[in-house]
mmCIF file of C-alpha atoms in Angstrom:
data_model
loop_
_atom_site.group_PDB
_atom_site.id
_atom_site.type_symbol
_atom_site.label_atom_id
_atom_site.label_comp_id
_atom_site.label_asym_id
_atom_site.label_seq_id
_atom_site.Cartn_x
_atom_site.Cartn_y
_atom_site.Cartn_z
ATOM 1 C CA UNK A 30 2.164 2.871 10.346
ATOM 2 C CA UNK A 31 5.378 4.047 8.768
ATOM 3 C CA UNK A 32 6.752 7.311 9.878
ATOM 4 C CA UNK A 33 6.521 9.669 6.854
ATOM 5 C CA UNK A 34 9.995 10.983 7.771
ATOM 6 C CA UNK A 35 11.561 7.479 7.639
ATOM 7 C CA UNK A 36 13.410 6.305 4.515
ATOM 8 C CA UNK A 37 13.627 2.442 4.763
ATOM 9 C CA UNK A 38 16.102 2.175 1.893
ATOM 10 C CA UNK A 39 18.437 4.717 3.421
ATOM 11 C CA UNK A 40 18.238 3.070 6.860
ATOM 12 C CA UNK A 41 19.046 -0.396 5.475
ATOM 13 C CA UNK A 42 22.094 0.976 3.656
ATOM 14 C CA UNK A 43 23.355 2.491 6.904
ATOM 15 C CA UNK A 44 23.501 -1.010 8.464
ATOM 16 C CA UNK A 45 26.510 -2.039 6.270
ATOM 17 C CA UNK A 46 30.130 -0.781 6.289
ATOM 18 C CA UNK A 47 30.723 2.846 5.700
ATOM 19 C CA UNK A 48 31.606 3.618 2.063
ATOM 20 C CA UNK A 49 35.111 4.869 1.267
ATOM 21 C CA UNK A 50 35.358 8.632 1.390
ATOM 22 C CA UNK A 51 34.845 10.347 -1.915
ATOM 23 C CA UNK A 52 38.043 12.056 -3.096
ATOM 24 C CA UNK A 53 37.537 15.378 -4.782
ATOM 25 C CA UNK A 54 39.490 18.597 -5.283
ATOM 26 C CA UNK A 55 37.548 20.077 -2.369
ATOM 27 C CA UNK A 56 38.796 17.570 0.278
ATOM 28 C CA UNK A 57 42.380 16.999 -0.923
ATOM 29 C CA UNK A 58 43.563 19.257 1.831
ATOM 30 C CA UNK A 59 42.336 16.698 4.391
ATOM 31 C CA UNK A 60 45.423 14.745 5.705
ATOM 32 C CA UNK A 61 43.426 11.519 5.925
ATOM 33 C CA UNK A 62 42.350 11.813 2.312
ATOM 34 C CA UNK A 63 45.939 12.487 1.203
ATOM 35 C CA UNK A 64 47.207 9.419 3.127
ATOM 36 C CA UNK A 65 44.507 7.245 1.547
ATOM 37 C CA UNK A 66 45.358 8.455 -1.909
ATOM 38 C CA UNK A 67 49.083 7.885 -1.397
ATOM 39 C CA UNK A 68 48.449 4.326 -0.111
ATOM 40 C CA UNK A 69 46.246 3.564 -3.096
ATOM 41 C CA UNK A 70 48.859 4.737 -5.569
ATOM 42 C CA UNK A 71 51.567 2.727 -3.743
ATOM 43 C CA UNK A 72 49.459 -0.441 -3.825
ATOM 44 C CA UNK A 73 48.823 -0.069 -7.552
ATOM 45 C CA UNK A 74 52.526 0.381 -8.231
ATOM 46 C CA UNK A 75 53.390 -2.602 -6.034
ATOM 47 C CA UNK A 76 50.840 -4.792 -7.780
ATOM 48 C CA UNK A 77 52.315 -3.815 -11.138
ATOM 49 C CA UNK A 78 55.800 -4.865 -9.990
ATOM 50 C CA UNK A 79 54.458 -8.190 -8.683
ATOM 51 C CA UNK A 80 52.531 -8.817 -11.868
ATOM 52 C CA UNK A 81 55.645 -8.199 -13.987
ATOM 53 C CA UNK A 82 57.724 -10.574 -11.857
ATOM 54 C CA UNK A 83 54.945 -13.180 -11.886
ATOM 55 C CA UNK A 84 54.637 -13.005 -15.685
ATOM 56 C CA UNK A 85 58.413 -13.528 -16.097
ATOM 57 C CA UNK A 86 58.260 -16.526 -13.723
ATOM 58 C CA UNK A 87 55.348 -18.107 -15.537
ATOM 59 C CA UNK A 88 57.143 -17.631 -18.881
ATOM 60 C CA UNK A 89 60.006 -20.001 -17.869
ATOM 61 C CA UNK A 90 60.425 -22.783 -20.399
ATOM 62 C CA UNK A 91 58.049 -21.165 -22.834
ATOM 63 C CA UNK A 92 55.292 -21.323 -20.250
ATOM 64 C CA UNK A 93 55.866 -25.039 -19.557
ATOM 65 C CA UNK A 94 58.049 -24.510 -16.510
ATOM 66 C CA UNK A 95 61.523 -25.910 -15.826
ATOM 67 C CA UNK A 96 60.667 -29.506 -15.003
ATOM 68 C CA UNK A 97 58.028 -29.973 -17.701
ATOM 69 C CA UNK A 98 60.866 -30.357 -20.247
ATOM 70 C CA UNK A 99 63.460 -31.605 -17.739
ATOM 71 C CA UNK A 100 63.380 -35.100 -19.231
ATOM 72 C CA UNK A 101 64.198 -33.750 -22.676
ATOM 73 C CA UNK A 102 67.086 -31.708 -21.246
ATOM 74 C CA UNK A 103 68.443 -34.697 -19.325
ATOM 75 C CA UNK A 104 68.069 -36.997 -22.364
ATOM 76 C CA UNK A 105 69.936 -34.459 -24.458
ATOM 77 C CA UNK A 106 72.851 -34.869 -22.035
ATOM 78 C CA UNK A 107 72.634 -38.544 -21.058
ATOM 79 C CA UNK A 108 72.068 -40.171 -24.421
ATOM 80 C CA UNK A 109 75.175 -38.785 -26.198
ATOM 81 C CA UNK A 110 77.328 -39.423 -23.166
ATOM 82 C CA UNK A 111 76.090 -43.037 -22.901
ATOM 83 C CA UNK A 112 76.777 -43.578 -26.623
ATOM 84 C CA UNK A 113 80.334 -42.294 -26.059
ATOM 85 C CA UNK A 114 80.791 -44.504 -23.019
ATOM 86 C CA UNK A 115 79.716 -47.565 -24.999
ATOM 87 C CA UNK A 116 82.398 -46.787 -27.550
ATOM 88 C CA UNK A 117 85.342 -46.177 -25.172
ATOM 89 C CA UNK A 118 84.730 -47.959 -21.875
ATOM 90 C CA UNK A 119 87.062 -50.838 -22.774
ATOM 91 C CA UNK A 120 89.677 -48.695 -24.528
ATOM 92 C CA UNK A 121 91.867 -46.730 -22.058
ATOM 93 C CA UNK A 122 93.830 -45.211 -24.951
ATOM 94 C CA UNK A 123 90.705 -43.703 -26.472
ATOM 95 C CA UNK A 124 89.514 -42.491 -23.076
ATOM 96 C CA UNK A 125 92.799 -40.684 -22.529
ATOM 97 C CA UNK A 126 92.664 -39.223 -26.027
ATOM 98 C CA UNK A 127 89.167 -37.794 -25.780
ATOM 99 C CA UNK A 128 89.852 -36.472 -22.299
ATOM 100 C CA UNK A 129 92.892 -34.591 -23.636
ATOM 101 C CA UNK A 130 91.074 -33.289 -26.684
ATOM 102 C CA UNK A 131 88.212 -31.994 -24.568
ATOM 103 C CA UNK A 132 90.605 -29.964 -22.386
ATOM 104 C CA UNK A 133 89.328 -31.541 -19.162
ATOM 105 C CA UNK A 134 91.739 -32.587 -16.482
ATOM 106 C CA UNK A 135 90.277 -35.626 -14.708
ATOM 107 C CA UNK A 136 91.786 -36.654 -11.405
ATOM 108 C CA UNK A 137 93.720 -39.932 -11.255
ATOM 109 C CA UNK A 138 90.751 -41.589 -9.622
ATOM 110 C CA UNK A 139 88.358 -40.208 -12.280
ATOM 111 C CA UNK A 140 90.568 -41.724 -15.001
ATOM 112 C CA UNK A 141 89.404 -45.108 -13.720
ATOM 113 C CA UNK A 142 85.782 -44.068 -14.166
ATOM 114 C CA UNK A 143 85.051 -43.755 -17.908
ATOM 115 C CA UNK A 144 81.364 -42.946 -17.253
ATOM 116 C CA UNK A 145 82.331 -39.879 -15.216
ATOM 117 C CA UNK A 146 84.809 -38.755 -17.884
ATOM 118 C CA UNK A 147 82.125 -39.008 -20.576
ATOM 119 C CA UNK A 148 79.676 -37.156 -18.413
ATOM 120 C CA UNK A 149 82.200 -34.404 -17.672
ATOM 121 C CA UNK A 150 82.928 -33.982 -21.369
ATOM 122 C CA UNK A 151 79.216 -33.525 -22.074
ATOM 123 C CA UNK A 152 78.159 -31.450 -19.096
ATOM 124 C CA UNK A 153 81.290 -29.302 -18.593
ATOM 125 C CA UNK A 154 80.907 -28.734 -14.829
ATOM 126 C CA UNK A 155 82.619 -25.658 -13.429
ATOM 127 C CA UNK A 156 82.281 -26.044 -9.668
ATOM 128 C CA UNK A 157 82.026 -28.695 -6.960
ATOM 129 C CA UNK A 158 78.195 -28.801 -6.896
ATOM 130 C CA UNK A 159 78.056 -29.350 -10.655
ATOM 131 C CA UNK A 160 80.700 -32.036 -10.449
ATOM 132 C CA UNK A 161 78.657 -33.811 -7.802
ATOM 133 C CA UNK A 162 75.669 -33.759 -10.103
ATOM 134 C CA UNK A 163 77.800 -35.229 -12.879
ATOM 135 C CA UNK A 164 78.941 -37.971 -10.513
ATOM 136 C CA UNK A 165 75.282 -38.787 -9.744
ATOM 137 C CA UNK A 166 74.261 -38.806 -13.399
ATOM 138 C CA UNK A 167 77.257 -40.957 -14.347
ATOM 139 C CA UNK A 168 75.746 -43.633 -12.079
ATOM 140 C CA UNK A 169 72.966 -44.040 -14.621
ATOM 141 C CA UNK A 170 75.551 -44.588 -17.337
ATOM 142 C CA UNK A 171 77.482 -47.145 -15.298
ATOM 143 C CA UNK A 172 74.353 -49.015 -14.334
ATOM 144 C CA UNK A 173 73.078 -49.178 -17.897
ATOM 145 C CA UNK A 174 76.486 -50.379 -19.125
ATOM 146 C CA UNK A 175 76.593 -53.057 -16.406
ATOM 147 C CA UNK A 176 73.222 -54.317 -17.670
ATOM 148 C CA UNK A 177 74.459 -54.271 -21.308
ATOM 149 C CA UNK A 178 71.673 -51.829 -22.196
ATOM 150 C CA UNK A 179 71.784 -50.981 -25.953
ATOM 151 C CA UNK A 180 72.020 -47.296 -26.825
ATOM 152 C CA UNK A 181 68.624 -47.351 -28.527
ATOM 153 C CA UNK A 182 67.017 -48.621 -25.288
ATOM 154 C CA UNK A 183 68.883 -46.302 -22.943
ATOM 155 C CA UNK A 184 66.076 -43.706 -22.710
ATOM 156 C CA UNK A 185 63.647 -46.392 -21.565
ATOM 157 C CA UNK A 186 66.227 -47.605 -19.040
ATOM 158 C CA UNK A 187 66.470 -44.119 -17.538
ATOM 159 C CA UNK A 188 62.672 -43.870 -17.294
ATOM 160 C CA UNK A 189 62.334 -47.036 -15.221
ATOM 161 C CA UNK A 190 65.248 -46.580 -12.846
ATOM 162 C CA UNK A 191 66.636 -43.959 -10.475
ATOM 163 C CA UNK A 192 70.040 -42.696 -9.377
ATOM 164 C CA UNK A 193 69.464 -44.202 -5.946
ATOM 165 C CA UNK A 194 68.778 -47.641 -7.423
ATOM 166 C CA UNK A 195 71.868 -47.362 -9.555
ATOM 167 C CA UNK A 196 74.044 -46.440 -6.579
ATOM 168 C CA UNK A 197 72.870 -49.561 -4.762
ATOM 169 C CA UNK A 198 73.462 -51.706 -7.852
ATOM 170 C CA UNK A 199 76.985 -50.323 -8.330
ATOM 171 C CA UNK A 200 77.790 -50.886 -4.643
ATOM 172 C CA UNK A 201 76.701 -54.524 -4.984
ATOM 173 C CA UNK A 202 78.748 -54.886 -8.114
ATOM 174 C CA UNK A 203 81.840 -53.613 -6.287
ATOM 175 C CA UNK A 204 81.187 -56.077 -3.464
ATOM 176 C CA UNK A 205 80.959 -59.014 -5.895
ATOM 177 C CA UNK A 206 84.201 -57.908 -7.529
ATOM 178 C CA UNK A 207 85.922 -57.808 -4.153
ATOM 179 C CA UNK A 208 84.581 -61.213 -3.245
ATOM 180 C CA UNK A 209 85.896 -62.597 -6.508
ATOM 181 C CA UNK A 210 89.309 -61.017 -5.754
ATOM 182 C CA UNK A 211 89.347 -62.401 -2.213
ATOM 183 C CA UNK A 212 89.235 -58.911 -0.640
ATOM 184 C CA UNK A 213 87.339 -58.135 2.591
ATOM 185 C CA UNK A 214 83.879 -56.840 2.032
ATOM 186 C CA UNK A 215 80.841 -55.618 3.920
ATOM 187 C CA UNK A 216 77.156 -55.530 3.065
ATOM 188 C CA UNK A 217 76.502 -52.348 1.055
ATOM 189 C CA UNK A 218 74.529 -49.620 2.814
ATOM 190 C CA UNK A 219 72.934 -46.649 1.195
ATOM 191 C CA UNK A 220 74.040 -44.048 3.702
ATOM 192 C CA UNK A 221 75.426 -43.427 7.146
ATOM 193 C CA UNK A 222 78.672 -42.483 8.849
ATOM 194 C CA UNK A 223 81.744 -44.630 9.052
ATOM 195 C CA UNK A 224 81.329 -47.118 11.874
ATOM 196 C CA UNK A 225 83.511 -49.645 13.596
ATOM 197 C CA UNK A 226 81.914 -53.037 13.894
ATOM 198 C CA UNK A 227 82.992 -56.623 14.542
ATOM 199 C CA UNK A 228 83.309 -59.203 11.810
ATOM 200 C CA UNK A 229 80.951 -62.048 12.782
ATOM 201 C CA UNK A 230 82.685 -64.364 10.337
ATOM 202 C CA UNK A 231 85.637 -64.583 12.746
ATOM 203 C CA UNK A 232 85.745 -66.956 15.648
ATOM 204 C CA UNK A 233 84.088 -65.830 18.816
ATOM 205 C CA UNK A 234 86.555 -64.265 21.228
ATOM 206 C CA UNK A 235 88.749 -62.920 18.415
ATOM 207 C CA UNK A 236 87.696 -59.259 18.197
ATOM 208 C CA UNK A 237 88.139 -57.253 15.032
ATOM 209 C CA UNK A 238 87.381 -53.637 14.372
ATOM 210 C CA UNK A 239 86.684 -52.422 10.860
ATOM 211 C CA UNK A 240 86.259 -48.856 9.617
ATOM 212 C CA UNK A 241 83.656 -48.672 6.881
ATOM 213 C CA UNK A 242 84.150 -45.767 4.502
ATOM 214 C CA UNK A 243 81.279 -44.250 2.609
ATOM 215 C CA UNK A 244 81.536 -42.087 -0.492
ATOM 216 C CA UNK A 245 80.005 -38.651 -0.927
ATOM 217 C CA UNK A 246 77.338 -40.203 -3.168
ATOM 218 C CA UNK A 247 76.217 -42.577 -0.406
ATOM 219 C CA UNK A 248 77.782 -45.770 -1.726
ATOM 220 C CA UNK A 249 79.987 -47.987 0.383
ATOM 221 C CA UNK A 250 83.636 -47.506 -0.433
ATOM 222 C CA UNK A 251 86.064 -49.827 1.283
ATOM 223 C CA UNK A 252 86.570 -51.452 4.666
ATOM 224 C CA UNK A 253 89.780 -50.905 6.564
ATOM 225 C CA UNK A 254 90.704 -53.331 9.331
ATOM 226 C CA UNK A 255 92.076 -51.502 12.357
ATOM 227 C CA UNK A 256 95.137 -52.947 14.106
ATOM 228 C CA UNK A 257 94.451 -54.568 17.477
ATOM 229 C CA UNK A 258 96.878 -52.148 19.096
ATOM 230 C CA UNK A 259 94.422 -49.282 18.835
ATOM 231 C CA UNK A 260 91.182 -51.160 19.568
ATOM 232 C CA UNK A 261 91.149 -49.804 23.121
ATOM 233 C CA UNK A 262 91.810 -46.226 22.003
ATOM 234 C CA UNK A 263 89.072 -46.348 19.396
ATOM 235 C CA UNK A 264 86.511 -47.858 21.774
ATOM 236 C CA UNK A 265 87.402 -45.288 24.412
ATOM 237 C CA UNK A 266 86.957 -42.504 21.886
ATOM 238 C CA UNK A 267 83.517 -43.833 20.863
ATOM 239 C CA UNK A 268 82.179 -44.690 24.327
ATOM 240 C CA UNK A 269 83.710 -42.108 26.669
ATOM 241 C CA UNK A 270 81.223 -39.471 27.956
ATOM 242 C CA UNK A 271 80.909 -36.320 25.912
ATOM 243 C CA UNK A 272 79.053 -34.784 23.016
ATOM 244 C CA UNK A 273 79.026 -36.343 19.575
ATOM 245 C CA UNK A 274 81.495 -33.744 18.346
ATOM 246 C CA UNK A 275 83.879 -34.557 21.204
ATOM 247 C CA UNK A 276 83.691 -38.275 20.466
ATOM 248 C CA UNK A 277 84.356 -37.671 16.779
ATOM 249 C CA UNK A 278 87.322 -35.460 17.616
ATOM 250 C CA UNK A 279 88.798 -38.170 19.854
ATOM 251 C CA UNK A 280 88.213 -40.780 17.127
ATOM 252 C CA UNK A 281 89.853 -38.550 14.495
ATOM 253 C CA UNK A 282 92.878 -38.012 16.738
ATOM 254 C CA UNK A 283 93.303 -41.744 17.266
ATOM 255 C CA UNK A 284 93.053 -42.460 13.497
ATOM 256 C CA UNK A 285 95.595 -39.728 12.756
ATOM 257 C CA UNK A 286 97.958 -41.307 15.254
ATOM 258 C CA UNK A 287 97.432 -44.645 13.518
ATOM 259 C CA UNK A 288 98.199 -43.139 10.141
ATOM 260 C CA UNK A 289 101.454 -41.697 11.472
ATOM 261 C CA UNK A 290 102.404 -45.083 12.924
ATOM 262 C CA UNK A 291 101.718 -46.809 9.609
ATOM 263 C CA UNK A 292 103.700 -44.178 7.731
ATOM 264 C CA UNK A 293 106.716 -44.587 10.003
ATOM 265 C CA UNK A 294 106.437 -48.343 9.982
ATOM 266 C CA UNK A 295 106.267 -48.770 6.193
ATOM 267 C CA UNK A 296 108.417 -45.849 5.138
ATOM 268 C CA UNK A 297 105.708 -44.506 2.862
ATOM 269 C CA UNK A 298 103.288 -41.640 3.051
ATOM 270 C CA UNK A 299 100.313 -43.688 1.923
ATOM 271 C CA UNK A 300 98.443 -45.279 4.844
ATOM 272 C CA UNK A 301 95.918 -47.024 2.579
ATOM 273 C CA UNK A 302 96.287 -50.789 2.885
ATOM 274 C CA UNK A 303 96.419 -51.371 -0.854
ATOM 275 C CA UNK A 304 98.387 -48.195 -1.663
ATOM 276 C CA UNK A 305 95.718 -47.344 -4.225
ATOM 277 C CA UNK A 306 93.580 -44.319 -4.769
ATOM 278 C CA UNK A 307 89.976 -43.761 -3.850
ATOM 279 C CA UNK A 308 87.371 -44.407 -6.469
ATOM 280 C CA UNK A 309 86.110 -41.308 -8.199
ATOM 281 C CA UNK A 310 82.745 -41.780 -6.581
ATOM 282 C CA UNK A 311 84.138 -42.415 -3.109
ATOM 283 C CA UNK A 312 85.142 -39.844 -0.510
ATOM 284 C CA UNK A 313 87.563 -37.258 -1.857
ATOM 285 C CA UNK A 314 89.207 -34.097 -0.601
ATOM 286 C CA UNK A 315 86.292 -32.127 -2.033
ATOM 287 C CA UNK A 316 83.561 -34.126 -0.324
ATOM 288 C CA UNK A 317 84.512 -36.558 2.385
ATOM 289 C CA UNK A 318 81.699 -38.462 4.095
ATOM 290 C CA UNK A 319 83.013 -39.288 7.534
#
């Protein structure tokens, strides 16, 4: 039989967690109650701050986010710049004129890259990071122009390709141009440090060291043949015991010595074999990929 003094409902409720203390004017003097009340108010205020920041974040791009309309933003930049490139790429006089009228000051190397000039006119970069982005985007323009893509089909071209693919295509195009000109070339590589490697096209027993230069955008720049007089120094720098940093420092010192020798030997301050300038998308003083 049930005990008349037992309340089953009350006993079952006691099995669960204890309810939060009831706050009233009578127990506000209790320190524990005051701490609980202060914590509750703080949590409410904190949640309000988070909610406000969250709402502002969700409102980006009219609630569509940044990348939802990224394609439209990029098209708004790329399409006009490609149309301009198609008009001026074979007219150095017009390229110089629009560069002057737009108040941009392209480097000597950039003057040989009409796509980068057009991109700079449209994007107006103000720092190194923005200029690197412009260099990447200009690859899309160069690749489309190389494929004779009409302006009205340029948007579709951008949708089916990528900057990486365009970099590889441009590197191959440069290699073909060098082959046609009878200049030394190497197979294009997408990335990696400058390396010294033998030329297997030469006769066996006739060693040759080449320094392969890579641009900041990952494309292969040019190949410089190292004089036989420093082969031993370079190999010692690369193979002697030590950390990678130490080996690179030794290699840099040997190359600097070579540059000084070439300068003294030719009476000029330009150690580049062709006396030319680096391409705008190759290693520069701003971003050198060694």
